[in-house]
């Protein structure tokens, strides 16, 4: 085999693959870890961006989905509740495996690109008249009534696949960062990264462990508040979640890593989102920018090595991109008109 063969092949020794016959992969993983030059200067630290939007369906969900779909032995249909990225990844990997896919998404609260993905990959898309938390509960309940396999992060195979994000960071840096900054929604990914860092650490691949810094949107910050949020609201629709499924594991992660989970406002998220595009040339989706909004808001120790996980691609949410940017100007097609505009 030549080149990159996807996570299950490249990191095979780190998984239990005994019952696996055919690996379902779109060659996910191996995403760029870009040095953030201006952010590093601004924060007097060494800041890196893990660009998960470069995965095949444009988000980190592909890491978990290659495992979940590969291990969905015998299933003919998979289901998930989603704010948009899990559904895009599930639809893509189900199509690859020849499985049917049902996705439940909150009506009107899924970024356009994500909705388009699930539709184009051929999933049955059901828009719930409710939020993500209700969609996830209904997806779980449906598995009691129908022969379908759930591929949300409550499926342990998802977390197993997603731990590889941490492996890749250590493989590139040659060490664990001092701080891992990551957006938190359903709290599966922070749990997965911690598993990856600890497994590498105990195997001697990294001498230290990072502090895990999770960031929730202020309007959807149940872990920060300490109680579920019935009507979560944020421009970062990917993390518009009021009652995270991996709440308890996430608390364990911040306890064990001496980390924290804090809130950033929508304004801080959009500032970071624009800053990343304009200064680091990375166009991520709003939820992803919560990681950078967090380190800008709270600061980092001078000289520390920090990795921000940018979980999804900016192209997924064209509406937010357009509505938060200056509108293009219409100009008459003459040289005079252009000169008048530009001089
Ligand atoms: N960033 C993006 C772009 C996401 O899509 C999600 C979650 C998160 C961060 C948070 O990760 O849930 O593991 O804490 N999206 C899920 C979905 C909920 O349905 O696509 P988490």
XYZ file of C-alpha atoms and ligand atoms in Angstrom:
364
model
C 0.000 0.000 0.000
C 1.239 3.448 -0.785
C 0.302 6.856 0.574
C -2.137 7.432 3.415
C -4.660 4.641 3.862
C -6.996 6.083 6.478
C -7.006 5.849 10.250
C -7.918 2.207 10.779
C -4.976 1.066 8.677
C -2.446 3.688 9.757
C -3.191 3.363 13.481
C -4.300 -0.286 13.465
C -2.264 -1.356 16.563
C -4.180 1.174 18.659
C -7.597 -0.355 17.948
C -9.428 -3.581 18.619
C -10.134 -4.697 15.063
C -10.631 -8.425 15.729
C -14.143 -8.551 14.290
C -13.374 -6.360 11.285
C -13.440 -7.804 7.778
C -13.642 -4.822 5.454
C -12.473 -1.382 6.464
C -14.767 1.425 5.322
C -12.534 4.416 4.702
C -12.417 7.620 2.690
C -8.752 8.091 3.671
C -9.731 10.378 6.529
C -7.191 11.816 8.962
C -3.643 13.085 8.385
C -5.038 16.626 8.481
C -2.721 19.650 8.493
C -1.347 21.020 11.745
C -0.643 24.598 10.731
C 1.532 26.945 12.744
C -0.484 30.076 13.550
C 2.184 32.736 13.116
C 0.194 35.843 14.010
C -1.765 34.231 16.806
C 1.501 32.976 18.283
C 2.947 36.469 18.188
C -0.194 37.992 19.667
C -0.340 35.497 22.541
C 3.442 35.139 23.000
C 3.088 31.402 22.679
C 3.516 28.648 20.116
C 0.030 28.167 18.671
C -0.954 25.481 16.165
C -4.215 24.847 14.305
C -5.409 21.267 13.748
C -7.410 21.728 10.562
C -10.078 19.048 10.745
C -12.123 20.707 8.024
C -9.757 19.024 5.568
C -11.270 15.602 6.268
C -13.288 13.987 3.436
C -16.683 15.263 4.586
C -15.180 18.444 6.003
C -15.129 17.730 9.743
C -13.522 15.635 12.491
C -16.591 13.379 12.487
C -15.000 11.301 9.723
C -12.488 9.930 12.244
C -15.267 8.408 14.299
C -17.410 7.441 11.369
C -14.801 5.279 9.624
C -14.737 3.181 12.811
C -18.476 3.221 13.535
C -19.460 2.225 9.995
C -16.653 -0.327 9.690
C -17.870 -1.922 12.916
C -21.582 -1.732 12.095
C -21.325 -5.414 11.250
C -24.566 -6.798 9.920
C -26.422 -3.498 10.031
C -28.364 -2.419 6.979
C -29.390 1.012 8.254
C -27.641 3.549 10.452
C -29.158 6.557 12.194
C -28.006 9.673 14.010
C -29.331 12.871 15.508
C -27.105 15.738 14.467
C -26.402 19.442 14.278
C -25.151 18.703 10.765
C -21.621 17.322 10.733
C -22.282 13.882 12.180
C -25.113 13.511 9.676
C -22.857 14.542 6.764
C -20.191 12.046 7.831
C -22.720 9.269 8.508
C -24.313 9.801 5.107
C -20.926 9.724 3.368
C -19.598 6.572 5.068
C -22.945 4.783 4.832
C -22.952 5.435 1.087
C -19.423 4.010 0.850
C -20.491 0.898 2.768
C -23.747 0.479 0.864
C -25.876 1.061 3.971
C -29.036 3.109 4.284
C -28.747 6.184 6.467
C -31.387 8.153 8.368
C -30.505 11.525 9.861
C -32.543 13.583 12.308
C -31.617 17.263 12.315
C -33.149 20.310 14.012
C -35.308 22.114 11.479
C -33.860 25.439 10.353
C -30.767 25.128 12.549
C -28.407 23.191 10.328
C -25.856 25.047 8.210
C -26.742 24.876 4.533
C -23.630 23.034 3.373
C -24.168 20.254 5.931
C -27.787 19.792 4.945
C -26.716 19.664 1.300
C -24.128 16.998 2.103
C -26.582 14.611 3.760
C -28.987 15.058 0.866
C -26.399 14.548 -1.855
C -24.868 11.477 -0.180
C -28.343 9.988 -0.304
C -29.430 9.874 3.335
C -33.048 10.079 4.384
C -33.093 13.529 5.963
C -35.767 14.158 8.604
C -35.979 17.677 9.975
C -37.213 17.539 13.554
C -39.415 20.334 14.847
C -37.172 20.565 17.866
C -33.507 20.907 18.822
C -30.491 18.584 18.703
C -31.100 17.151 22.178
C -34.571 16.039 21.123
C -33.239 14.660 17.831
C -30.646 12.557 19.645
C -33.199 11.231 22.139
C -35.544 10.293 19.312
C -32.751 8.583 17.371
C -31.942 6.512 20.466
C -35.588 5.638 20.938
C -35.992 4.611 17.319
C -33.291 1.962 17.771
C -35.708 0.267 20.231
C -38.365 0.025 17.520
C -36.422 -0.580 14.314
C -33.386 -2.702 13.353
C -31.041 0.271 13.030
C -27.612 1.092 14.453
C -26.955 4.456 16.064
C -23.738 6.221 15.045
C -23.783 9.165 17.426
C -20.839 9.434 19.821
C -22.788 7.370 22.376
C -21.630 4.580 20.054
C -18.204 3.773 21.608
C -16.628 3.138 18.200
C -16.974 6.832 17.406
C -14.794 7.921 20.328
C -12.241 5.247 19.458
C -11.829 6.623 15.951
C -11.726 10.234 17.085
C -8.843 9.626 19.536
C -6.535 9.596 16.489
C -6.649 13.391 16.314
C -4.450 13.400 19.428
C -2.109 10.781 17.943
C -1.540 12.918 14.855
C -0.760 16.022 16.912
C 1.883 14.166 18.935
C 3.282 12.504 15.807
C 3.813 15.917 14.177
C 4.963 17.957 17.184
C 7.060 15.143 18.640
C 5.416 15.855 21.993
C 2.031 16.617 23.518
C 1.064 20.300 23.596
C 0.794 22.075 26.957
C -2.806 23.039 26.163
C -5.379 21.507 23.837
C -8.177 23.989 23.094
C -11.326 22.437 21.666
C -14.987 23.366 21.123
C -17.459 21.362 23.182
C -20.971 20.429 22.134
C -22.043 16.888 22.918
C -18.603 16.503 24.566
C -17.547 13.384 22.671
C -14.499 14.899 21.018
C -12.853 16.267 24.166
C -13.277 12.783 25.629
C -11.765 11.190 22.515
C -8.727 13.487 22.397
C -7.973 12.817 26.048
C -8.094 9.089 25.426
C -5.651 9.526 22.543
C -3.226 11.630 24.571
C -3.301 9.282 27.575
C -2.831 6.164 25.440
C 0.181 7.694 23.723
C 1.535 8.910 27.060
C 1.302 5.516 28.745
C 2.923 3.912 25.692
C 5.866 6.315 26.024
C 5.114 8.296 22.880
C 4.754 11.574 24.796
C 6.338 12.364 28.155
C 3.644 14.850 29.174
C -0.118 15.275 28.952
C -1.902 18.466 27.877
C -4.340 20.490 29.906
C -7.690 20.120 28.150
C -9.461 23.435 27.647
C -12.992 23.036 26.312
C -15.114 25.943 25.109
C -18.883 26.106 24.865
C -20.959 28.883 23.299
C -22.358 31.111 26.046
C -25.956 30.481 24.936
C -25.396 26.726 24.992
C -23.072 26.187 27.940
C -24.650 23.538 30.197
C -21.338 22.172 31.465
C -20.153 25.655 32.423
C -23.463 26.426 34.121
C -23.756 23.031 35.763
C -27.281 22.316 34.536
C -28.961 21.454 31.194
C -30.056 24.329 28.969
C -33.551 23.737 27.650
C -33.410 26.163 24.739
C -29.776 26.507 23.679
C -29.043 29.325 21.236
C -25.854 30.266 19.409
C -24.714 31.288 15.946
C -22.381 28.277 16.181
C -25.159 25.819 15.333
C -22.788 22.826 15.427
C -22.541 23.200 19.230
C -26.095 24.353 19.865
C -26.563 21.624 22.483
C -28.211 21.882 25.898
C -27.649 18.459 27.439
C -24.425 16.796 26.242
C -24.384 12.988 26.075
C -20.741 12.828 27.256
C -21.173 15.356 30.061
C -19.779 13.079 32.804
C -16.770 11.846 30.774
C -15.974 15.479 29.909
C -15.943 16.418 33.591
C -13.533 13.542 34.217
C -11.293 14.814 31.424
C -11.024 18.312 32.848
C -10.454 16.893 36.330
C -7.717 14.474 35.225
C -5.984 16.931 32.895
C -6.233 19.915 35.273
C -8.165 21.611 32.497
C -11.393 23.551 32.336
C -14.534 24.166 30.292
C -15.502 27.799 29.819
C -17.905 29.869 27.749
C -17.303 32.249 24.849
C -19.958 34.577 23.454
C -21.185 34.550 19.872
C -19.433 37.869 19.329
C -16.140 36.409 20.537
C -16.673 33.366 18.313
C -17.263 35.490 15.210
C -14.276 37.724 16.020
C -12.055 34.636 16.228
C -13.635 33.170 13.065
C -12.818 36.309 11.092
C -9.381 36.667 12.675
C -8.465 33.120 11.637
C -9.533 33.668 8.049
C -7.856 37.048 7.687
C -4.658 36.418 9.613
C -4.016 32.685 9.410
C -5.869 31.967 6.134
C -7.879 29.209 7.750
C -11.601 29.303 7.021
C -13.258 27.188 9.683
C -16.886 27.052 10.722
C -18.083 29.235 13.619
C -18.200 26.419 16.211
C -14.591 25.554 15.449
C -13.505 29.120 16.154
C -14.708 28.713 19.757
C -11.337 27.102 20.523
C -9.442 30.175 19.339
C -12.006 32.553 20.873
C -11.289 30.823 24.166
C -7.532 31.268 24.150
C -7.911 34.883 22.983
C -10.367 35.566 25.812
C -8.567 33.820 28.643
C -4.934 33.971 27.421
C -2.305 31.220 27.644
C 0.933 30.934 29.633
C 3.806 32.716 27.876
C 5.913 30.359 25.778
C 3.470 27.468 26.003
C 2.658 25.135 23.129
C -1.051 25.296 22.310
C -3.078 23.353 19.769
C -6.538 24.612 18.795
C -8.747 22.013 17.153
C -10.603 23.587 14.225
C -13.277 20.958 13.940
C -15.064 21.826 10.683
C -14.699 23.567 7.340
C -15.952 27.130 6.880
C -17.582 26.257 3.556
C -20.199 24.283 5.444
C -21.848 27.471 6.638
C -21.952 29.942 3.743
C -24.817 31.907 5.322
C -22.754 32.896 8.347
C -19.756 33.645 6.147
C -21.795 36.042 4.012
C -23.846 37.612 6.792
C -20.761 38.461 8.878
C -18.702 39.873 5.989
C -18.840 43.043 3.956
C -21.157 42.592 0.950
C -19.577 42.566 -2.504
C -20.059 45.803 -4.426
C -21.731 45.811 -7.833
C -19.775 47.837 -10.364
C -20.518 48.903 -13.923
C -18.305 46.977 -16.361
C -16.117 49.919 -17.359
C -12.574 50.880 -16.487
C -13.768 54.293 -15.305
C -16.197 52.808 -12.827
C -13.539 50.446 -11.472
C -10.987 53.224 -11.132
C -13.541 55.355 -9.334
C -14.141 52.529 -6.836
C -10.502 51.681 -6.271
C -8.783 55.035 -6.138
N -17.294 21.420 16.227
C -18.098 21.025 15.216
C -17.871 21.618 13.880
C -19.109 20.072 15.452
O -19.888 19.691 14.448
C -19.299 19.560 16.750
C -20.354 18.618 17.037
C -18.424 20.005 17.756
C -17.445 20.929 17.452
C -18.526 19.514 19.147
O -18.051 18.221 19.262
O -20.108 17.201 20.148
O -17.942 16.009 20.271
O -18.359 18.003 21.691
N -21.241 18.269 16.216
C -22.241 17.225 16.418
C -22.986 16.957 15.133
C -23.098 17.434 17.585
O -24.123 16.472 15.178
O -22.442 17.190 14.062
P -18.652 17.286 20.420
